[in-house]
Amino acid sequence: MEISEIIQRGETKYVEFKSWVKANKKELMNILTNEAVGFANTDGGIILVGVEDDGEITGCDDYDEQNIIESIYDKTIPKLFTDIDVIRFAGKDILKIVIEKSPEIVATSKGVVYKRLGKNTKPFYPSEYISNNIKGFKGDYSAKVIEPTTKDDIDFTEVERLKLKIQSRDKDSTLYQSDNITFLKDLRLIDVIGDKIQLTVAGLLFIGTKEAIAKYMPQAEIIILTYNDGHTEYNKRLELKMPLIQSVDRIQQFFEDRNGIKNIQMGLFKLEVQDYPINVFQEALLNAISHRDYESNSSIFVKFYPNEIIIENPGSFPTGVNSSNIITHPSSPRNKLIAETLQRLKYVQRSGQGVDIIFKDMLSLGKSAPEYNLYSEAVSLTLRSSLEDIEFLKFITKEEENNGEFSVSEICILKYVKSNKTITLGKAAEVAQITSQSAANVLNKLCQKRNILQREAKNKYMFTHRVYENLDDNIEYTKDKDFDEIQAKTMIIDYLNKNGSITRSDVERLCGFSSTSSKRILQRLRDAEIIDLEGKARASYYRLK
């Protein structure tokens, strides 16, 4: 994210502004240490020195980066390492101090502990230390070991459930053949040292007893709410405080019981379109489970409305991810071990996939795009059931039957052209969330291989004549018919000047026309005595007169 955008958004859980010019430098070192401790004990973040609370850029002068790094290091226990970047912005220097999340509790050298709460840094008291009982790998909370847990906290009925899942879903796996302890150790759901068995956070969530989950991670629950049409108060509430696979299977069944189907007539057959594709809902739910902040006291909420589903998830997007790059940004699940375990259990096809599936399948079914909303401490995803573009659904279904599946980038671009008639190279990159070079490649592929798009002008594209016919878009068909045919005549003559001859199928590929339109254009060129027909039947071709 650019520094201008960070400043424009203001202070958040991950961003703090501090003045350099208005501060006492000795006192500022103490303040920076406190802020760094707060970030280290939460989810990491950055301090921008030289920016006022209201976002005004006042800059820094006569600073010593090394001195600041050493000051924070000397004033923290355990010692906290930070990085400082000097950014020149608006003609002034801004110091960007980067603090990583610490795998253990950090205090100031005076013994004071802080934690980030929203956009403020607050004292952090021992009774709140979740991490006191947890040790493990930096960066993956779900892989950390919960020290007080023992073998008695394992629900071995749930262990057998996991084994059966792997046996039935992964024919190549031999993992389920191991004894229970080896099985759990291989999945990294437990840590074994001598005779001592302890559960990781992921282990507690997947195979912990309900009593152990309630004791060590009472916040790890999923709440289902249902609403009637026109009502703002829910009419049913279901709280799931149980191992994850039990919760997922129960929610999936609840979803399938409510998921409706619409029949869309396509020629001689009917296409069944679900209100919500099953794989889309599953990916959305599993993403919430993999990305939620398990240190937050909030729960995952799944809200079922008559025409939409909203999934609310504690914890904001990972650093660098926002609504404008969520499709293509490399996945970085907050809880990597949970994500990997779901993959081993074949609940997801591959780690890191999900958002692209959600966008592609919703748009290709003629539904509105998934809507992500970011809040200070949560993310929500809205899926809508209504069919807003049946013609687009029919068009994509027919094209994929003939030419194979479109990519998510292609679907996003085609959807935009359907709604806006034309698209520029820059807009294609924006809607597909890819680079301009990648967008150019996708556009060229759609032009050359799928006979879908054609250039209207330099770096500007539109549907071909054939597509408008398939879409039954009479207004656009009539509007562009004359333009297309004039352009086609020029293209055919240019082709003949270069190649000598052309067939009707060549014209279809060259101009993006149907067989009927191609015949009509060629006949008009013959009537105008511009070309001659030679050969017969399938061996026929055309030359300039």
Coordinates of C-alpha atoms in Angstrom, one line a residue:
M1 CA 0.0 0.0 0.0
E2 CA 1.3 3.4 -0.9
I3 CA 2.3 5.8 1.9
S4 CA -0.2 8.4 0.7
E5 CA -3.0 5.8 1.1
I6 CA -1.9 4.7 4.5
I7 CA -1.9 8.3 5.7
Q8 CA -5.2 9.1 4.1
R9 CA -6.8 6.1 6.0
G10 CA -5.6 7.5 9.3
E11 CA -4.5 5.6 12.4
T12 CA -5.7 2.0 12.7
K13 CA -4.9 -1.1 14.7
Y14 CA -1.8 -1.4 12.5
V15 CA -0.8 2.2 12.0
E16 CA 0.3 4.9 14.5
F17 CA 1.2 8.6 13.7
K18 CA 3.8 10.5 15.8
S19 CA 5.0 14.1 15.6
W20 CA 8.7 14.7 15.5
V21 CA 8.8 18.5 15.4
K22 CA 6.4 19.0 18.3
A23 CA 7.8 16.4 20.7
N24 CA 10.5 16.3 23.4
K25 CA 13.0 13.9 21.9
K26 CA 13.8 12.1 25.1
E27 CA 10.1 11.6 25.9
L28 CA 9.4 10.6 22.2
M29 CA 11.8 7.7 22.6
N30 CA 9.8 6.4 25.5
I31 CA 6.5 6.9 23.6
L32 CA 7.9 5.0 20.5
T33 CA 9.0 2.2 22.8
N34 CA 5.5 1.9 24.3
E35 CA 3.9 1.9 20.9
A36 CA 6.3 -0.7 19.6
V37 CA 5.6 -3.0 22.6
G38 CA 1.8 -2.6 21.9
F39 CA 2.2 -3.6 18.3
A40 CA 4.5 -6.5 19.1
N41 CA 2.0 -7.9 21.6
T42 CA -0.9 -7.7 19.1
D43 CA -0.5 -8.2 15.3
G44 CA 2.5 -6.0 14.5
G45 CA 2.2 -2.7 12.7
I46 CA 4.0 0.5 11.7
I47 CA 4.7 3.9 13.3
L48 CA 5.0 6.9 11.0
V49 CA 7.1 9.5 12.7
G50 CA 6.7 13.0 11.1
V51 CA 2.9 12.7 10.7
E52 CA 0.5 14.5 13.1
D53 CA -2.6 12.7 14.5
D54 CA -4.8 14.5 11.9
G55 CA -2.6 13.2 9.0
E56 CA -0.7 16.5 8.5
I57 CA 2.8 15.9 7.2
T58 CA 5.3 17.8 9.4
G59 CA 8.3 15.6 8.7
C60 CA 11.5 14.9 10.6
D61 CA 14.9 16.6 10.7
D62 CA 18.2 16.0 12.5
Y63 CA 17.3 12.4 13.2
D64 CA 19.4 9.3 13.8
E65 CA 17.7 6.1 12.7
Q66 CA 20.3 3.9 14.4
N67 CA 19.8 5.7 17.7
I68 CA 16.0 5.1 17.5
I69 CA 16.5 1.4 16.7
E70 CA 18.9 1.0 19.7
S71 CA 16.7 3.0 22.0
I72 CA 13.7 0.7 21.4
Y73 CA 16.0 -2.4 21.7
D74 CA 17.5 -1.2 25.0
K75 CA 14.1 -0.3 26.5
T76 CA 12.3 -3.6 25.9
I77 CA 12.4 -7.1 27.4
P78 CA 12.8 -9.4 25.6
K79 CA 14.8 -7.2 23.2
L80 CA 12.6 -5.9 20.4
F81 CA 14.1 -5.6 16.9
T82 CA 12.7 -3.0 14.6
D83 CA 13.3 -1.7 11.0
I84 CA 13.3 1.9 10.0
D85 CA 12.7 3.2 6.4
V86 CA 13.1 6.9 5.5
I87 CA 10.4 7.9 3.1
R88 CA 10.5 11.2 1.3
F89 CA 6.9 12.5 0.9
A90 CA 5.5 15.9 0.3
G91 CA 9.0 17.3 0.4
K92 CA 9.7 16.0 3.9
D93 CA 11.2 12.9 5.6
I94 CA 8.9 10.4 7.3
L95 CA 10.4 7.6 9.4
K96 CA 8.5 4.4 9.0
I97 CA 9.2 2.1 12.0
V98 CA 8.1 -1.5 11.3
I99 CA 7.3 -3.8 14.2
E100 CA 6.6 -7.5 13.8
K101 CA 4.3 -9.5 16.0
S102 CA 6.2 -11.2 18.8
P103 CA 5.8 -14.9 19.6
E104 CA 6.0 -14.0 23.3
I105 CA 4.9 -11.2 25.6
V106 CA 7.1 -8.1 25.4
A107 CA 7.4 -5.5 28.1
T108 CA 9.2 -2.2 28.5
S109 CA 12.4 -2.2 30.6
K110 CA 10.3 -0.7 33.4
G111 CA 8.1 -3.9 33.4
V112 CA 5.0 -2.3 31.7
V113 CA 3.2 -4.3 29.0
Y114 CA 1.0 -2.8 26.3
K115 CA -1.3 -4.1 23.6
R116 CA -3.0 -2.4 20.6
L117 CA -6.7 -1.9 21.0
G118 CA -8.2 -0.4 17.8
K119 CA -6.1 2.7 17.1
N120 CA -4.9 3.2 20.6
T121 CA -2.2 1.5 22.7
K122 CA -3.5 0.4 26.2
P123 CA -1.9 -1.3 29.2
F124 CA -2.0 -5.1 29.0
Y125 CA -2.6 -6.9 32.3
P126 CA -1.5 -10.4 33.3
S127 CA -5.1 -11.7 33.5
E128 CA -5.5 -11.0 29.8
Y129 CA -2.3 -12.9 28.7
I130 CA -3.6 -15.6 26.4
S131 CA 0.0 -16.1 25.2
N132 CA 1.2 -16.9 28.7
N133 CA 0.2 -20.5 28.1
I134 CA 1.1 -20.6 24.5
K135 CA 4.5 -21.1 22.8
G136 CA 5.3 -21.9 19.2
F137 CA 6.3 -20.6 15.8
K138 CA 6.4 -16.9 15.1
G139 CA 3.8 -15.8 12.6
D140 CA 1.3 -18.7 12.9
Y141 CA -0.8 -18.5 16.0
S142 CA -2.6 -21.8 15.2
A143 CA 0.7 -23.7 15.4
K144 CA 1.5 -22.6 18.9
V145 CA 1.4 -25.1 21.8
I146 CA -1.0 -24.6 24.6
E147 CA 1.2 -25.6 27.6
P148 CA -1.4 -26.6 30.2
T149 CA -3.1 -29.1 27.8
T150 CA -2.6 -32.8 28.1
K151 CA -3.7 -36.1 26.4
D152 CA -6.9 -35.9 28.5
D153 CA -8.0 -32.9 26.5
I154 CA -8.1 -34.9 23.2
D155 CA -11.5 -36.2 22.0
F156 CA -10.4 -39.5 20.3
T157 CA -13.8 -39.9 18.8
E158 CA -13.0 -36.7 16.8
V159 CA -9.6 -38.2 15.9
E160 CA -11.4 -41.2 14.3
R161 CA -13.7 -38.8 12.5
L162 CA -10.6 -37.0 10.9
K163 CA -9.1 -40.4 9.9
L164 CA -12.3 -41.4 8.2
K165 CA -12.4 -38.1 6.3
I166 CA -8.9 -38.6 5.0
Q167 CA -9.5 -42.3 4.1
S168 CA -12.7 -41.5 2.1
R169 CA -11.4 -38.3 0.5
D170 CA -7.8 -39.0 -0.3
K171 CA -7.3 -42.5 -1.8
D172 CA -3.5 -41.9 -2.1
S173 CA -3.0 -41.1 1.6
T174 CA -1.8 -43.7 4.1
L175 CA -1.9 -41.1 7.0
Y176 CA -5.1 -42.6 8.5
Q177 CA -3.3 -46.0 8.9
S178 CA -1.1 -44.6 11.7
D179 CA -1.9 -45.0 15.4
N180 CA -3.7 -42.0 16.9
I181 CA -0.7 -40.3 18.4
T182 CA 1.5 -40.6 15.3
F183 CA -1.5 -39.4 13.2
L184 CA -1.9 -36.3 15.3
K185 CA 1.8 -35.7 15.5
D186 CA 2.2 -35.9 11.7
L187 CA -0.6 -33.3 11.3
R188 CA 1.2 -31.1 13.9
L189 CA -2.0 -31.1 16.0
I190 CA 0.0 -32.2 19.1
D191 CA 3.5 -31.7 20.4
V192 CA 5.1 -34.7 22.1
I193 CA 8.1 -34.4 24.4
G194 CA 8.9 -37.6 26.2
D195 CA 5.7 -38.7 27.9
K196 CA 4.2 -35.3 27.7
I197 CA 1.5 -34.6 25.1
Q198 CA 0.3 -31.0 24.5
L199 CA -2.1 -29.7 21.9
T200 CA -1.4 -26.9 19.5
V201 CA -4.1 -24.2 19.0
A202 CA -5.1 -26.0 15.7
G203 CA -5.1 -29.3 17.6
L204 CA -7.4 -27.9 20.3
L205 CA -9.8 -26.6 17.6
F206 CA -9.9 -29.8 15.5
I207 CA -9.7 -32.6 18.1
G208 CA -10.1 -31.0 21.6
T209 CA -12.9 -31.9 23.9
K210 CA -15.7 -29.4 24.2
E211 CA -14.6 -28.8 27.8
A212 CA -11.0 -28.1 26.8
I213 CA -12.2 -25.7 24.0
A214 CA -14.4 -23.9 26.5
K215 CA -11.5 -23.7 29.0
Y216 CA -8.7 -22.5 26.8
M217 CA -10.3 -20.9 23.8
P218 CA -13.9 -20.0 24.7
Q219 CA -13.9 -17.4 21.9
A220 CA -13.6 -20.1 19.2
E221 CA -17.3 -20.4 18.3
I222 CA -19.4 -19.9 15.2
I223 CA -22.8 -18.4 15.6
I224 CA -25.6 -18.9 13.0
L225 CA -28.4 -16.3 12.8
T226 CA -31.4 -16.5 10.5
Y227 CA -33.7 -13.6 9.6
N228 CA -37.1 -13.3 8.0
D229 CA -37.9 -11.0 5.1
G230 CA -38.1 -7.4 6.3
H231 CA -37.0 -8.1 9.8
T232 CA -33.8 -6.7 11.4
E233 CA -34.0 -9.0 14.4
Y234 CA -33.0 -12.6 14.0
N235 CA -35.6 -15.3 14.5
K236 CA -33.2 -18.1 15.2
R237 CA -29.8 -18.3 16.8
L238 CA -27.4 -21.3 16.9
E239 CA -24.1 -21.3 18.8
L240 CA -21.6 -23.9 17.8
K241 CA -18.9 -24.5 20.4
M242 CA -17.4 -27.7 19.2
P243 CA -14.5 -29.1 17.2
L244 CA -14.1 -27.4 13.8
I245 CA -15.1 -30.3 11.5
Q246 CA -18.3 -30.9 13.5
S247 CA -19.1 -27.2 13.1
V248 CA -18.3 -27.1 9.4
D249 CA -20.4 -30.2 8.6
R250 CA -23.3 -28.9 10.6
I251 CA -23.2 -25.4 9.0
Q252 CA -22.9 -27.0 5.5
Q253 CA -26.1 -29.1 6.2
F254 CA -27.9 -26.1 7.5
F255 CA -26.9 -24.2 4.3
E256 CA -27.9 -27.0 1.9
D257 CA -31.3 -27.3 3.5
R258 CA -32.0 -23.6 2.8
N259 CA -30.3 -23.3 -0.6
G260 CA -32.9 -22.9 -3.4
I261 CA -32.7 -23.6 -7.1
K262 CA -33.9 -21.7 -10.2
N263 CA -34.4 -23.3 -13.6
I264 CA -33.2 -21.3 -16.6
Q265 CA -34.3 -22.4 -20.0
M266 CA -31.4 -22.7 -22.5
G267 CA -32.7 -24.0 -25.8
L268 CA -34.0 -27.5 -25.3
F269 CA -32.7 -28.0 -21.8
K270 CA -33.0 -26.4 -18.4
L271 CA -30.0 -25.1 -16.5
E272 CA -30.4 -25.5 -12.7
V273 CA -28.8 -22.5 -10.9
Q274 CA -28.5 -22.6 -7.1
D275 CA -29.1 -19.5 -5.1
Y276 CA -25.5 -19.9 -3.8
P277 CA -23.0 -22.4 -5.4
I278 CA -22.1 -24.9 -2.7
N279 CA -18.4 -24.6 -3.3
V280 CA -18.6 -20.8 -3.0
F281 CA -20.3 -20.9 0.4
Q282 CA -17.8 -23.6 1.6
E283 CA -14.8 -21.6 0.5
A284 CA -16.2 -18.4 2.2
L285 CA -16.8 -20.3 5.4
L286 CA -13.4 -22.0 5.4
N287 CA -11.6 -18.7 4.6
A288 CA -13.3 -17.2 7.7
I289 CA -12.1 -20.1 9.8
S290 CA -8.5 -19.9 8.4
H291 CA -8.2 -16.2 8.6
R292 CA -10.0 -15.3 11.8
D293 CA -8.1 -13.7 14.8
Y294 CA -8.4 -16.4 17.5
E295 CA -6.9 -14.0 20.1
S296 CA -10.0 -11.8 19.6
N297 CA -13.0 -12.3 21.9
S298 CA -15.4 -12.0 19.0
S299 CA -17.0 -15.0 17.2
I300 CA -17.5 -15.8 13.5
F301 CA -21.1 -14.9 12.6
V302 CA -22.9 -16.6 9.6
K303 CA -26.1 -14.6 8.9
F304 CA -28.8 -16.1 6.7
Y305 CA -31.2 -13.5 5.1
P306 CA -33.9 -14.3 2.6
N307 CA -31.8 -13.0 -0.3
E308 CA -28.2 -12.9 1.0
I309 CA -25.7 -14.5 3.3
I310 CA -23.3 -12.4 5.4
I311 CA -20.2 -14.0 7.0
E312 CA -18.5 -11.7 9.6
N313 CA -15.0 -12.6 10.7
P314 CA -12.9 -11.3 13.7
G315 CA -9.6 -9.8 12.5
S316 CA -8.9 -7.4 9.6
F317 CA -7.2 -8.3 6.3
P318 CA -3.6 -9.4 6.3
T319 CA -1.1 -6.5 5.7
G320 CA -1.1 -5.4 2.1
V321 CA -4.6 -7.0 1.3
N322 CA -7.5 -4.7 0.5
S323 CA -10.8 -4.9 -1.6
S324 CA -8.9 -3.7 -4.7
N325 CA -6.4 -6.6 -4.8
I326 CA -8.2 -9.4 -2.8
I327 CA -8.6 -11.6 -5.9
T328 CA -5.0 -11.8 -6.9
H329 CA -3.0 -11.0 -3.8
P330 CA -1.0 -14.0 -2.6
S331 CA -2.8 -15.7 0.2
S332 CA -1.3 -15.4 3.6
P333 CA -3.7 -17.1 6.1
R334 CA -3.4 -15.8 9.6
N335 CA -3.6 -19.5 10.8
K336 CA -1.5 -21.4 8.4
L337 CA -1.7 -24.8 10.2
I338 CA -5.5 -24.6 10.3
A339 CA -5.5 -23.9 6.5
E340 CA -3.1 -26.8 5.9
T341 CA -5.1 -29.2 8.0
L342 CA -8.3 -28.3 6.1
Q343 CA -6.3 -29.0 2.9
R344 CA -5.1 -32.4 4.2
L345 CA -8.8 -33.2 5.0
K346 CA -9.7 -32.3 1.4
Y347 CA -12.1 -29.5 2.5
V348 CA -10.2 -27.2 0.2
Q349 CA -8.4 -28.1 -3.1
R350 CA -5.3 -26.2 -2.4
S351 CA -4.0 -23.8 0.2
G352 CA -4.3 -20.2 -0.9
Q353 CA -7.3 -20.7 -3.3
G354 CA -10.7 -19.4 -2.4
V355 CA -11.4 -15.8 -3.2
D356 CA -10.8 -16.3 -6.9
I357 CA -13.3 -19.2 -6.8
I358 CA -15.9 -17.1 -5.1
F359 CA -15.6 -14.3 -7.6
K360 CA -15.5 -16.5 -10.7
D361 CA -18.4 -18.7 -9.8
M362 CA -20.7 -15.9 -8.6
L363 CA -20.1 -13.7 -11.7
S364 CA -20.3 -16.5 -14.2
L365 CA -23.7 -17.5 -12.8
G366 CA -25.0 -14.0 -13.5
K367 CA -25.0 -12.9 -9.9
S368 CA -23.5 -9.8 -8.3
A369 CA -19.9 -9.8 -7.3
P370 CA -19.1 -10.8 -3.7
E371 CA -18.8 -7.8 -1.5
Y372 CA -16.0 -7.5 1.1
N373 CA -16.2 -4.8 3.8
L374 CA -13.3 -4.1 6.1
Y375 CA -13.8 -2.7 9.6
S376 CA -11.3 -1.9 12.3
E377 CA -11.4 -5.3 13.9
A378 CA -13.4 -7.5 11.4
V379 CA -14.1 -8.4 7.8
S380 CA -17.5 -9.2 6.4
L381 CA -18.4 -11.0 3.1
T382 CA -21.8 -10.6 1.5
L383 CA -23.1 -13.1 -1.1
R384 CA -26.4 -12.3 -2.9
S385 CA -28.7 -15.0 -4.4
S386 CA -30.5 -12.9 -7.0
L387 CA -29.9 -13.5 -10.7
E388 CA -29.1 -10.0 -12.0
D389 CA -28.0 -11.0 -15.5
I390 CA -29.5 -14.1 -17.0
E391 CA -28.2 -13.3 -20.5
F392 CA -24.6 -13.2 -19.2
L393 CA -25.2 -16.6 -17.5
K394 CA -26.4 -18.1 -20.7
F395 CA -23.6 -16.6 -22.7
I396 CA -20.8 -17.8 -20.4
T397 CA -22.4 -21.3 -20.1
K398 CA -22.6 -21.7 -23.9
E399 CA -19.0 -20.3 -24.5
E400 CA -17.5 -22.6 -21.8
E401 CA -19.3 -25.6 -23.4
N402 CA -17.6 -24.9 -26.7
N403 CA -14.2 -23.5 -25.6
G404 CA -13.5 -24.6 -22.0
E405 CA -13.6 -22.6 -18.8
F406 CA -12.8 -18.9 -18.5
S407 CA -10.3 -17.7 -15.9
V408 CA -11.4 -15.4 -13.2
S409 CA -9.6 -12.5 -15.0
E410 CA -11.6 -13.2 -18.2
I411 CA -14.9 -13.5 -16.3
C412 CA -14.3 -10.1 -14.6
I413 CA -13.4 -8.4 -17.9
L414 CA -16.3 -9.9 -19.8
K415 CA -18.8 -9.0 -17.1
Y416 CA -17.5 -5.4 -17.3
V417 CA -17.9 -5.3 -21.1
K418 CA -21.4 -6.7 -20.8
S419 CA -22.4 -3.9 -18.4
N420 CA -20.5 -1.0 -20.0
K421 CA -20.2 -2.0 -23.7
T422 CA -16.4 -1.2 -24.0
I423 CA -13.3 -1.6 -21.8
T424 CA -9.9 0.0 -21.9
L425 CA -6.6 -1.7 -21.0
G426 CA -6.4 0.3 -17.8
K427 CA -9.9 -0.6 -16.7
A428 CA -9.3 -4.3 -17.6
A429 CA -6.3 -4.3 -15.3
E430 CA -8.4 -2.7 -12.5
V431 CA -11.5 -4.9 -12.7
A432 CA -9.4 -8.1 -12.9
Q433 CA -6.9 -6.8 -10.3
I434 CA -3.9 -7.7 -12.5
T435 CA -1.0 -5.7 -14.0
S436 CA -1.4 -3.9 -17.3
Q437 CA 0.8 -6.4 -19.1
S438 CA -1.3 -9.3 -17.8
A439 CA -4.5 -7.5 -18.8
A440 CA -3.1 -7.0 -22.3
N441 CA -2.4 -10.7 -22.5
V442 CA -5.9 -11.6 -21.3
L443 CA -7.5 -9.2 -23.8
N444 CA -5.5 -10.6 -26.7
K445 CA -6.4 -14.1 -25.7
L446 CA -10.1 -13.2 -25.7
C447 CA -9.6 -11.5 -29.1
Q448 CA -7.6 -14.2 -30.8
K449 CA -8.6 -17.5 -29.3
R450 CA -12.2 -17.2 -28.1
N451 CA -13.5 -14.9 -30.8
I452 CA -15.2 -12.8 -28.1
L453 CA -13.6 -9.3 -28.1
Q454 CA -12.4 -7.0 -30.8
R455 CA -10.5 -3.7 -30.8
E456 CA -12.7 -0.7 -31.2
A457 CA -9.7 1.7 -30.9
K458 CA -6.2 1.6 -29.5
N459 CA -6.3 -0.1 -26.1
K460 CA -10.1 -0.1 -26.2
Y461 CA -12.2 -3.3 -26.7
M462 CA -15.8 -4.3 -27.3
F463 CA -17.8 -7.5 -27.9
T464 CA -17.8 -8.9 -31.4
H465 CA -20.8 -9.0 -33.7
R466 CA -21.3 -12.7 -33.0
V467 CA -21.5 -12.1 -29.2
Y468 CA -24.2 -9.5 -29.5
E469 CA -26.2 -12.0 -31.6
N470 CA -25.7 -14.7 -28.9
L471 CA -26.7 -12.2 -26.2
D472 CA -29.9 -11.3 -28.0
D473 CA -29.0 -7.7 -27.3
N474 CA -31.1 -6.2 -30.1
I475 CA -30.3 -2.6 -29.2
E476 CA -26.5 -3.1 -29.2
Y477 CA -26.7 -5.4 -32.2
T478 CA -28.5 -2.8 -34.3
K479 CA -26.4 0.0 -33.0
D480 CA -23.0 -1.7 -33.9
K481 CA -24.1 -3.6 -37.0
D482 CA -23.1 -0.9 -39.5
F483 CA -19.9 -0.1 -37.8
D484 CA -18.9 -3.8 -37.6
E485 CA -19.7 -4.5 -41.3
I486 CA -17.7 -1.4 -42.5
Q487 CA -14.8 -2.5 -40.3
A488 CA -15.1 -6.1 -41.5
K489 CA -14.9 -5.1 -45.2
T490 CA -11.7 -3.2 -44.5
M491 CA -10.2 -6.1 -42.5
I492 CA -11.1 -8.6 -45.3
I493 CA -9.5 -6.4 -48.0
D494 CA -6.4 -5.9 -46.0
Y495 CA -6.2 -9.7 -45.3
L496 CA -6.5 -10.4 -49.1
N497 CA -3.8 -7.9 -50.0
K498 CA -1.5 -9.7 -47.6
N499 CA -2.5 -13.3 -48.1
G500 CA -4.1 -13.5 -51.5
S501 CA -7.2 -15.6 -50.6
I502 CA -9.6 -16.0 -47.7
T503 CA -12.3 -18.6 -46.7
R504 CA -15.6 -18.0 -45.0
S505 CA -14.2 -19.6 -41.8
D506 CA -11.3 -17.2 -42.0
V507 CA -13.7 -14.3 -42.0
E508 CA -15.5 -15.7 -39.0
R509 CA -12.3 -15.9 -37.0
L510 CA -11.0 -12.6 -38.4
C511 CA -14.1 -10.5 -37.8
G512 CA -15.8 -12.3 -34.9
F513 CA -18.9 -13.0 -37.0
S514 CA -21.3 -15.8 -37.1
S515 CA -21.5 -18.0 -40.2
T516 CA -24.6 -16.2 -41.4
S517 CA -23.1 -12.7 -41.0
S518 CA -19.9 -13.8 -42.7
K519 CA -21.8 -15.1 -45.7
R520 CA -23.7 -11.8 -46.0
I521 CA -20.5 -9.7 -45.8
L522 CA -18.8 -11.8 -48.5
Q523 CA -21.8 -11.6 -50.7
R524 CA -21.9 -7.8 -50.5
L525 CA -18.3 -7.6 -51.5
R526 CA -19.0 -9.9 -54.4
D527 CA -22.0 -7.8 -55.4
A528 CA -19.8 -4.7 -55.3
E529 CA -17.4 -6.6 -57.6
I530 CA -14.5 -6.3 -55.0
I531 CA -13.9 -10.0 -54.7
D532 CA -14.5 -13.2 -56.7
L533 CA -15.5 -16.7 -55.5
E534 CA -13.4 -19.5 -56.6
G535 CA -13.7 -23.3 -56.0
K536 CA -16.8 -25.1 -54.8
A537 CA -18.4 -26.2 -51.6
R538 CA -15.8 -26.7 -48.8
A539 CA -13.0 -26.0 -51.2
S540 CA -14.3 -22.5 -52.1
Y541 CA -12.3 -19.4 -51.3
Y542 CA -12.3 -15.7 -52.2
R543 CA -9.8 -13.5 -54.0
L544 CA -9.7 -9.8 -54.9
K545 CA -11.2 -9.1 -58.3

